[in-house]
Short mmCIF file of C-alpha atoms in Angstrom, two decimals:
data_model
loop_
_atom_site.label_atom_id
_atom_site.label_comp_id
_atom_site.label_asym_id
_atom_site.label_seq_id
_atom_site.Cartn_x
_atom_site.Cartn_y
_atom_site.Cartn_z
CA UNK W 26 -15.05 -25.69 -10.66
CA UNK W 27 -13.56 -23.74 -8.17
CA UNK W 28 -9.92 -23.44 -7.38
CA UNK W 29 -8.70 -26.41 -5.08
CA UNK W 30 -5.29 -26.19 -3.21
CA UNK W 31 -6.07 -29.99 -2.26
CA UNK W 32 -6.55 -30.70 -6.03
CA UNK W 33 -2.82 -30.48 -6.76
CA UNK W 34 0.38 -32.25 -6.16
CA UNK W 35 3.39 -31.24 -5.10
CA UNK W 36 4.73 -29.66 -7.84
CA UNK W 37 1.37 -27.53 -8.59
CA UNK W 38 0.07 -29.48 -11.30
CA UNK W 39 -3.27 -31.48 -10.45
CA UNK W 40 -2.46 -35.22 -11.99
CA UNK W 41 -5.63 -36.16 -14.34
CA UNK W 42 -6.18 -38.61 -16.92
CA UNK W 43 -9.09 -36.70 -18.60
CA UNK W 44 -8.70 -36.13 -22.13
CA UNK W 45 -10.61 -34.87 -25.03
CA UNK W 46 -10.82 -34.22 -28.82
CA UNK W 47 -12.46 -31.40 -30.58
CA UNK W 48 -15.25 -32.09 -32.81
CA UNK W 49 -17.53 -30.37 -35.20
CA UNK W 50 -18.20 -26.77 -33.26
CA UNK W 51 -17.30 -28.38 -30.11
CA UNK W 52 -15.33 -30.48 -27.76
CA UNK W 53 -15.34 -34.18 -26.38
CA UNK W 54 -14.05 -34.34 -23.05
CA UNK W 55 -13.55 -38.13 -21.49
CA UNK W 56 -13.09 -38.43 -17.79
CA UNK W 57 -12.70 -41.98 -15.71
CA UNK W 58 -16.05 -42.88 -15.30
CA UNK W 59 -17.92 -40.77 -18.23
CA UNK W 60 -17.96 -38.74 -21.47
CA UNK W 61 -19.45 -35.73 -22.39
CA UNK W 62 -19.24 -34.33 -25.45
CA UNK W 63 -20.49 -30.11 -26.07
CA UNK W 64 -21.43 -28.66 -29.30
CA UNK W 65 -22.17 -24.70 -29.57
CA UNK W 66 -25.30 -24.72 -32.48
CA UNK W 67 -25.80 -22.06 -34.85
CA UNK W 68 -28.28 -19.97 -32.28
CA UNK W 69 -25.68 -19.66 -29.91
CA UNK W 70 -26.81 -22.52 -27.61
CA UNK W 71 -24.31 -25.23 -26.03
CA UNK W 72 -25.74 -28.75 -26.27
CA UNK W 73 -24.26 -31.72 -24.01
CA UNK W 74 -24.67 -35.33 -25.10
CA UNK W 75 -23.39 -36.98 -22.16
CA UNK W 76 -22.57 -40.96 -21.14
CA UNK W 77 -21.27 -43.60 -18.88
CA UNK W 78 -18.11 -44.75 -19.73
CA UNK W 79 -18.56 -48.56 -19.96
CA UNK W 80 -14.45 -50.10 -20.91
CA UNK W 81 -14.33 -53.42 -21.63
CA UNK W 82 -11.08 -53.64 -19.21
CA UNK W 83 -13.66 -53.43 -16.15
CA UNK W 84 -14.99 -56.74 -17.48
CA UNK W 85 -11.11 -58.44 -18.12
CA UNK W 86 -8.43 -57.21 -15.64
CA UNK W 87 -5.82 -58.92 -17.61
CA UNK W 88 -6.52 -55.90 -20.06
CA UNK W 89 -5.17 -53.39 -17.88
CA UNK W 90 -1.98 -54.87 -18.19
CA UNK W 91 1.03 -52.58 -19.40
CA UNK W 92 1.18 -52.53 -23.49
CA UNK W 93 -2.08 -54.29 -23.67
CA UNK W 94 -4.65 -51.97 -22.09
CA UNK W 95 -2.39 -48.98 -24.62
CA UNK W 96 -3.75 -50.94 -27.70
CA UNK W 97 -7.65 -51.11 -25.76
CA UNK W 98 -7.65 -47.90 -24.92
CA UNK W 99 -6.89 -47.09 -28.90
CA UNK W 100 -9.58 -48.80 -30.28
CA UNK W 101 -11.73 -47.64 -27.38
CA UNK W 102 -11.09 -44.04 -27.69
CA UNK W 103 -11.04 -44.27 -31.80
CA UNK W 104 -14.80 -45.60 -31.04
CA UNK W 105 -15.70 -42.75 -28.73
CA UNK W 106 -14.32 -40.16 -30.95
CA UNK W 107 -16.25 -41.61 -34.02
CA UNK W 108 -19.77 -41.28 -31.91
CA UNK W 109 -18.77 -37.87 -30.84
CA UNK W 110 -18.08 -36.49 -33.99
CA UNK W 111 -21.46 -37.84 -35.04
CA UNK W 112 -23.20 -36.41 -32.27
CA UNK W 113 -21.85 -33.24 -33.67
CA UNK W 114 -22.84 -33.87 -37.18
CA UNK W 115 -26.44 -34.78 -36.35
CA UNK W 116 -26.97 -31.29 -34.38
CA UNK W 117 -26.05 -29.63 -37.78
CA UNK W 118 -27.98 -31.87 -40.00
CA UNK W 119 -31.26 -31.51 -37.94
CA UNK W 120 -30.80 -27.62 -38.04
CA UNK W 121 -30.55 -27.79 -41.73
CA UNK W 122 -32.73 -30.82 -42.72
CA UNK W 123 -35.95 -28.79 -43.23
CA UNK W 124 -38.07 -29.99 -46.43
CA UNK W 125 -35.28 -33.01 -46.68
CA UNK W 126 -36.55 -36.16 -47.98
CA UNK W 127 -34.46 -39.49 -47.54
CA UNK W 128 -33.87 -41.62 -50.60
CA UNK W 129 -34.85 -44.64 -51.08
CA UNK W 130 -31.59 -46.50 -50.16
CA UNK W 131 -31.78 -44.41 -46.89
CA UNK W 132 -35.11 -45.37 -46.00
CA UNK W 133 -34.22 -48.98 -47.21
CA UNK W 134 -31.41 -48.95 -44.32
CA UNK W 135 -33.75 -47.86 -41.97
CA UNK W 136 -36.48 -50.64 -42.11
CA UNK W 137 -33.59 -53.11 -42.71
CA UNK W 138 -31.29 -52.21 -39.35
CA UNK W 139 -33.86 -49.91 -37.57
CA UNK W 140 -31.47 -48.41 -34.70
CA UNK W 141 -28.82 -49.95 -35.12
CA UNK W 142 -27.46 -48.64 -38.24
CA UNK W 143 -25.79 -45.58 -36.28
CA UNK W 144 -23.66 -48.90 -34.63
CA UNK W 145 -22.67 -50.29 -37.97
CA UNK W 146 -21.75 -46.26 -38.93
CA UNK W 147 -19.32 -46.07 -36.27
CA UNK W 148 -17.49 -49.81 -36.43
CA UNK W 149 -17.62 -49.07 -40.35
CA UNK W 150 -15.98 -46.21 -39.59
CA UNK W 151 -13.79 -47.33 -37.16
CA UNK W 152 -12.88 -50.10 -39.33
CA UNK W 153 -12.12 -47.51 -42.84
CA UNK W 154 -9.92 -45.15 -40.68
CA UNK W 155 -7.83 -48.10 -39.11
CA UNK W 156 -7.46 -49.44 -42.95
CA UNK W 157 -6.53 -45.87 -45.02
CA UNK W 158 -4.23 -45.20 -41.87
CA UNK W 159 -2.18 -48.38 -41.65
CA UNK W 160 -2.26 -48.46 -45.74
CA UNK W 161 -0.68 -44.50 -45.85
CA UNK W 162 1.17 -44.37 -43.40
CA UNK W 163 2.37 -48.38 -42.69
CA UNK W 164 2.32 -49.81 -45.80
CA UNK W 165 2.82 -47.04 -48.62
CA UNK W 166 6.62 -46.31 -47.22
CA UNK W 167 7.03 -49.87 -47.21
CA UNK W 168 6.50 -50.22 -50.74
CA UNK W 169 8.13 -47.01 -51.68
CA UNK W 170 11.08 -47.90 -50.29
CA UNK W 171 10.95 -51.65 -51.65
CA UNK W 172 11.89 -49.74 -55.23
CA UNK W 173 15.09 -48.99 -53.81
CA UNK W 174 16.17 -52.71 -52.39
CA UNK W 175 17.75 -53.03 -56.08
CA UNK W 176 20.03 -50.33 -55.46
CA UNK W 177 20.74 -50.81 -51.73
CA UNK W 178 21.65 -53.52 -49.87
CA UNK W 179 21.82 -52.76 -46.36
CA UNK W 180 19.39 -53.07 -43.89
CA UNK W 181 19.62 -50.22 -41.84
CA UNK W 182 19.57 -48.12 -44.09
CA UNK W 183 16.43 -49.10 -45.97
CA UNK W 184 14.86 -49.30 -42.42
CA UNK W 185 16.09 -45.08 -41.78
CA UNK W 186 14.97 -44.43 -45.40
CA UNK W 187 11.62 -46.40 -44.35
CA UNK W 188 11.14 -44.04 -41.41
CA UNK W 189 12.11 -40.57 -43.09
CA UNK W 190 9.59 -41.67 -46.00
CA UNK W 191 6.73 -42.82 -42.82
CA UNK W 192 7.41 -38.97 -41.35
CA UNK W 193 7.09 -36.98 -44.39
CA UNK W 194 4.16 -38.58 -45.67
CA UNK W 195 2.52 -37.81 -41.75
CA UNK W 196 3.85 -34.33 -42.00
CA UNK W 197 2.91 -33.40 -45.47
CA UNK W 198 -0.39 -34.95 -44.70
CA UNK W 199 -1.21 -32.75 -41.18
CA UNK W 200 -0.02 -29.65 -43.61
CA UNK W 201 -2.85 -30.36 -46.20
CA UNK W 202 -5.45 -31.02 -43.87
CA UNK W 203 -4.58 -27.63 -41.78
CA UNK W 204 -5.11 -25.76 -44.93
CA UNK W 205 -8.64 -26.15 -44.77
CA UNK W 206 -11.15 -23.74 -43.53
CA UNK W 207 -13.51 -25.91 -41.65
CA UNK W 208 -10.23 -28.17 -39.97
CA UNK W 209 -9.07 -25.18 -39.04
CA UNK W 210 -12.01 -24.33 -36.81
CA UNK W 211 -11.47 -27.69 -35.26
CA UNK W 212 -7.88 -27.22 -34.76
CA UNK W 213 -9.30 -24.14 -32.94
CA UNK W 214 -11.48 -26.54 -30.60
CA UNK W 215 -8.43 -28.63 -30.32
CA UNK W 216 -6.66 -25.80 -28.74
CA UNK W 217 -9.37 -25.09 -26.81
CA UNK W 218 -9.45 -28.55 -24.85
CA UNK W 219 -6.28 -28.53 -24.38
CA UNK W 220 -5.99 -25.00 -22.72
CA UNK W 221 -9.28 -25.58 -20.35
CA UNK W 222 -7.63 -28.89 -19.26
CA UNK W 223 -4.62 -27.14 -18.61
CA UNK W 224 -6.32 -24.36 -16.29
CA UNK W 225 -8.09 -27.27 -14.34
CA UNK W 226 -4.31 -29.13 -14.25
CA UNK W 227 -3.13 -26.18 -12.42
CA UNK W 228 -6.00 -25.85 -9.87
CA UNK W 229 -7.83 -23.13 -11.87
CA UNK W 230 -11.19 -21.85 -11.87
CA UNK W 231 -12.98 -22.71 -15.31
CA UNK W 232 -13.04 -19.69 -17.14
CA UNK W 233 -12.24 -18.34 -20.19
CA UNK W 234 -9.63 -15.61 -18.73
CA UNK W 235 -7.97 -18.09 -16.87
CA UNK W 236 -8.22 -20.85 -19.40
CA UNK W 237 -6.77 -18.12 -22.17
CA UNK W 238 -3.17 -18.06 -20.76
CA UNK W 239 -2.35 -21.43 -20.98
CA UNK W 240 -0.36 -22.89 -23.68
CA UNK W 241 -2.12 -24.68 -26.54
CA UNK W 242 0.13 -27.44 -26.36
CA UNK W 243 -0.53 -30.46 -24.57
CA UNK W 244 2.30 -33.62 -23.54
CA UNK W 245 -0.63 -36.39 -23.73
CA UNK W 246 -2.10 -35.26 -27.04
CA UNK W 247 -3.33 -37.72 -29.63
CA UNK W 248 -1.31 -35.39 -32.14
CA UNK W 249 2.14 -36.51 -30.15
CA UNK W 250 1.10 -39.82 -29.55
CA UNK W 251 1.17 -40.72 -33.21
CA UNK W 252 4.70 -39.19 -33.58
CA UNK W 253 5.71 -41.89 -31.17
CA UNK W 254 3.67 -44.56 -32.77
CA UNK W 255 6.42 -43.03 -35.96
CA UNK W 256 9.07 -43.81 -34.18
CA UNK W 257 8.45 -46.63 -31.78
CA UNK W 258 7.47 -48.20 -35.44
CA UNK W 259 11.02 -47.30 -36.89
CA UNK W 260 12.38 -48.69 -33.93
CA UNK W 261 10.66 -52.22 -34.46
CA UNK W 262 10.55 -52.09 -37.64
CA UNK W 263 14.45 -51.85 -38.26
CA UNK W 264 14.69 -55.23 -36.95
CA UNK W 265 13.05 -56.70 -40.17
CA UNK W 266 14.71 -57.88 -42.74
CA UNK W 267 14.23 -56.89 -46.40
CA UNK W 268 14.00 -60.08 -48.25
CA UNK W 269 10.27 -59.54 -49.31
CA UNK W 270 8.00 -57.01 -49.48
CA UNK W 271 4.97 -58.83 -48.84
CA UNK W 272 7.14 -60.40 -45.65
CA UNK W 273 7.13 -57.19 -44.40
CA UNK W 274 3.69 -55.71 -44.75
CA UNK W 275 2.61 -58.91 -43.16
CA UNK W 276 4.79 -58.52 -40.19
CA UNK W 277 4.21 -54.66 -39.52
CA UNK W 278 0.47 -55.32 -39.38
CA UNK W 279 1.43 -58.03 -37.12
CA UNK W 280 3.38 -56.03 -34.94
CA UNK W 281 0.86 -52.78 -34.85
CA UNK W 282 -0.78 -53.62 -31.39
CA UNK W 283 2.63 -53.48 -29.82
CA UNK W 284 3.66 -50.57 -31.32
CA UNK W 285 0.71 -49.02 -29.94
CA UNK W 286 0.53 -50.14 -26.76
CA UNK W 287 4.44 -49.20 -26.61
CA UNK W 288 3.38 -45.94 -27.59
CA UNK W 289 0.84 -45.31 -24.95
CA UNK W 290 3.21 -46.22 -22.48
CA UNK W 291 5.60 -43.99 -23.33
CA UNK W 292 3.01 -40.92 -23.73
CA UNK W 293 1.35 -41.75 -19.93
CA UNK W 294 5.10 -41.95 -18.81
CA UNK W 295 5.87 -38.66 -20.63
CA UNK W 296 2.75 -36.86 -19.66
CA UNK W 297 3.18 -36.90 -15.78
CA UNK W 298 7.05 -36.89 -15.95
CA UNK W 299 8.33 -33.87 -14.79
CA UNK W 300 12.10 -35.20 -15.86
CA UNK W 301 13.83 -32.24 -17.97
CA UNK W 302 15.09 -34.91 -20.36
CA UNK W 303 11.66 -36.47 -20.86
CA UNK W 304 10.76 -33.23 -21.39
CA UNK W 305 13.27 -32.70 -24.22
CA UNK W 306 12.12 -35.45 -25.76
CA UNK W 307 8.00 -34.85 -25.61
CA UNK W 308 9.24 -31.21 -27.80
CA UNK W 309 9.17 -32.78 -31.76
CA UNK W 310 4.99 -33.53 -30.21
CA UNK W 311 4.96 -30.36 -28.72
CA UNK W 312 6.22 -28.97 -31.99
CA UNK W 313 3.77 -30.67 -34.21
CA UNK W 314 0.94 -29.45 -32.36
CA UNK W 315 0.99 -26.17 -33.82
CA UNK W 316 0.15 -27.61 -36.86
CA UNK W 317 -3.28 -29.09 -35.30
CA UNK W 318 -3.99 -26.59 -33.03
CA UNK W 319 -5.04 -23.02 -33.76
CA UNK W 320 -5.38 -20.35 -30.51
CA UNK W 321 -9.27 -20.58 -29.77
CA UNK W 322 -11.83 -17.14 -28.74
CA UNK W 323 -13.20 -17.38 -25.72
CA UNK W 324 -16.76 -19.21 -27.01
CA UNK W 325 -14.62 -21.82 -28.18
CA UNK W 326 -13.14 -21.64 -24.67
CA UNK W 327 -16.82 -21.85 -23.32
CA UNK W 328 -17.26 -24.89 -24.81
CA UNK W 329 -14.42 -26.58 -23.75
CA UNK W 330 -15.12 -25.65 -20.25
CA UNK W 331 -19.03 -26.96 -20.01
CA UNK W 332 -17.59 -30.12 -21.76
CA UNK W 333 -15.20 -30.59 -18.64
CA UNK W 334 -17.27 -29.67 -16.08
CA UNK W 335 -19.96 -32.02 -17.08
CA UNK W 336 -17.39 -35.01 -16.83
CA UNK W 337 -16.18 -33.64 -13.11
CA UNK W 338 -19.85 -33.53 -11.70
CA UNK W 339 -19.11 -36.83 -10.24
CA UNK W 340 -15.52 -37.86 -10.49
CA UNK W 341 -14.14 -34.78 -8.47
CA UNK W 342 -10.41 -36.66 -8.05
CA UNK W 343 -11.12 -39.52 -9.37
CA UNK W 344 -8.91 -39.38 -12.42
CA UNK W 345 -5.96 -39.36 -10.52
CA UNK W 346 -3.58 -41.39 -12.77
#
């Protein structure tokens, strides 16, 4: 893309909704009316898969309605990133399947669901990371706190000591993960989307030298937006009252969708504010981020770039939020 003066606003920034999330050797990059999602294979070569966006809030209006359309667009985009990560998988797996014979359970699958296992994958999978996330990082500080309801009284404070124990847990959790070798190449991707959609926020051209001097740190990443969910969550969760365990776990699964759709709110507000104070308070996400990004070379830069450009083929300024 070119650089377009007519592409930005008044304060220099282009306004976009596009997004993205780095996947295996590669980057998913979601615009308004379609996805595209690049992988770089072992030979050198950068693969698109890319698809029509089909939201299920074109079909209901009522689901672009403030708080609700935050907890659609969560499950929507968990979906999405769940194919795309798959996409990337199966470019790896075909390279390396040579000589591989499926087992019998495999096979069994196949004749039993024909296409339509690779739906079940992703719902299944949607489904298990929706479960393990509500049960760490819900539940488990729920319950570790419940030990100390015999030694404290007071509401507020078991709702603070709730929180603190919800953040640590998140926090230790991102530092495990980031140890890794192969996360760490992702975190490298992850810096690479957001850096090319950066460049294209401030009317670049889509390159890797211009891409390369913008931060790695994003307002509307998915890494900040669960550090609100953390805290929109203590918020609502403080008005609970301690009498039961079980009352509580019941209730905070209850009250999850609003926390999220809160939470969206909140990021889309933060991420096209240009309010110094909002900005003070988008820094703890900003901050995070370098724990799940990683500065990206420039063929990780590449990628990011034919990922974007395949999403603006047809939605030019469409995305405007």
């Amino acid at each position: 893309m070119s650089k377009n003066n007519n592409a930005k606003s008044d304060c220099g920034i282009h306004k976009t909704s596009i997004g993205g999330q780095a996947v295996l050797e590669g980057v998913m990059m979601r615009g308004p009316k379609e996805i595209a999602t690049a992988v770089r294979k072992s030979d050198g070569e950068i693969v698109i898969d890319k698809k029509a966006i089909s939201s299920i809030t074109s079909k209901y209006k009522f689901l672009k309605l403030p708080i609700i359309r935050g907890v659609v667009n969560f499950v929507e985009s968990m979906v999405i990133g769940v194919k795309s990560l798959m996409f990337s998988a199966e470019l790896f797996d075909v390279e390396g399947e040579e000589g591989y014979e499926p087992s019998k359970f495999e096979k069994w699958l196949d004749d039993k669901f024909g296409d339509k296992i690779k739906d079940i994958a992703i719902y299944a999978a949607v489904a298990l990371s929706l479960v393990l996330g509500i049960g760490l990082f819900m539940l488990l500080p729920t319950v570790i706190v419940g030990f100390l309801k015999s030694f404290v009284t007071q509401s507020i404070i078991l709702n603070l000591a709730e929180g603190a124990v919800r953040i640590a847990i998140f926090l230790i959790y991102l530092a495990l993960v980031s140890m890794t070798k192969d996360i760490q190449r992702v975190f490298e991707y992850h810096g690479a989307e957001h850096k090319t959609i950066a460049a294209y926020e401030h009317g670049e051209e889509l390159t890797p030298e211009n891409a390369r001097k913008y931060s790695r740190l994003h307002p509307r990443c998915g890494t900040s937006f669960l550090l609100i969910v953390m805290v929109v969550s203590i918020v609502f969760f403080s008005f609970l009252r301690w009498n039961n365990v079980f009352y509580r776990l019941f209730f905070r699964i209850l009250l999850l969708p609003v926390v999220a759709g809160v939470s969206y709110e909140i990021i889309k507000f933060a991420g096209r504010s240009k309010n110094k104070a909002v900005a003070l308070l988008t820094k703890p996400g900003l901050w995070l981020q370098k724990l799940t990004t990683r500065e990206p070379d420039d063929s990780q830069l590449e990628v990011a770039i034919a990922s974007l450009k395949a999403v603006l083929t047809d939605n030019k300024e469409d995305d405007a939020w």
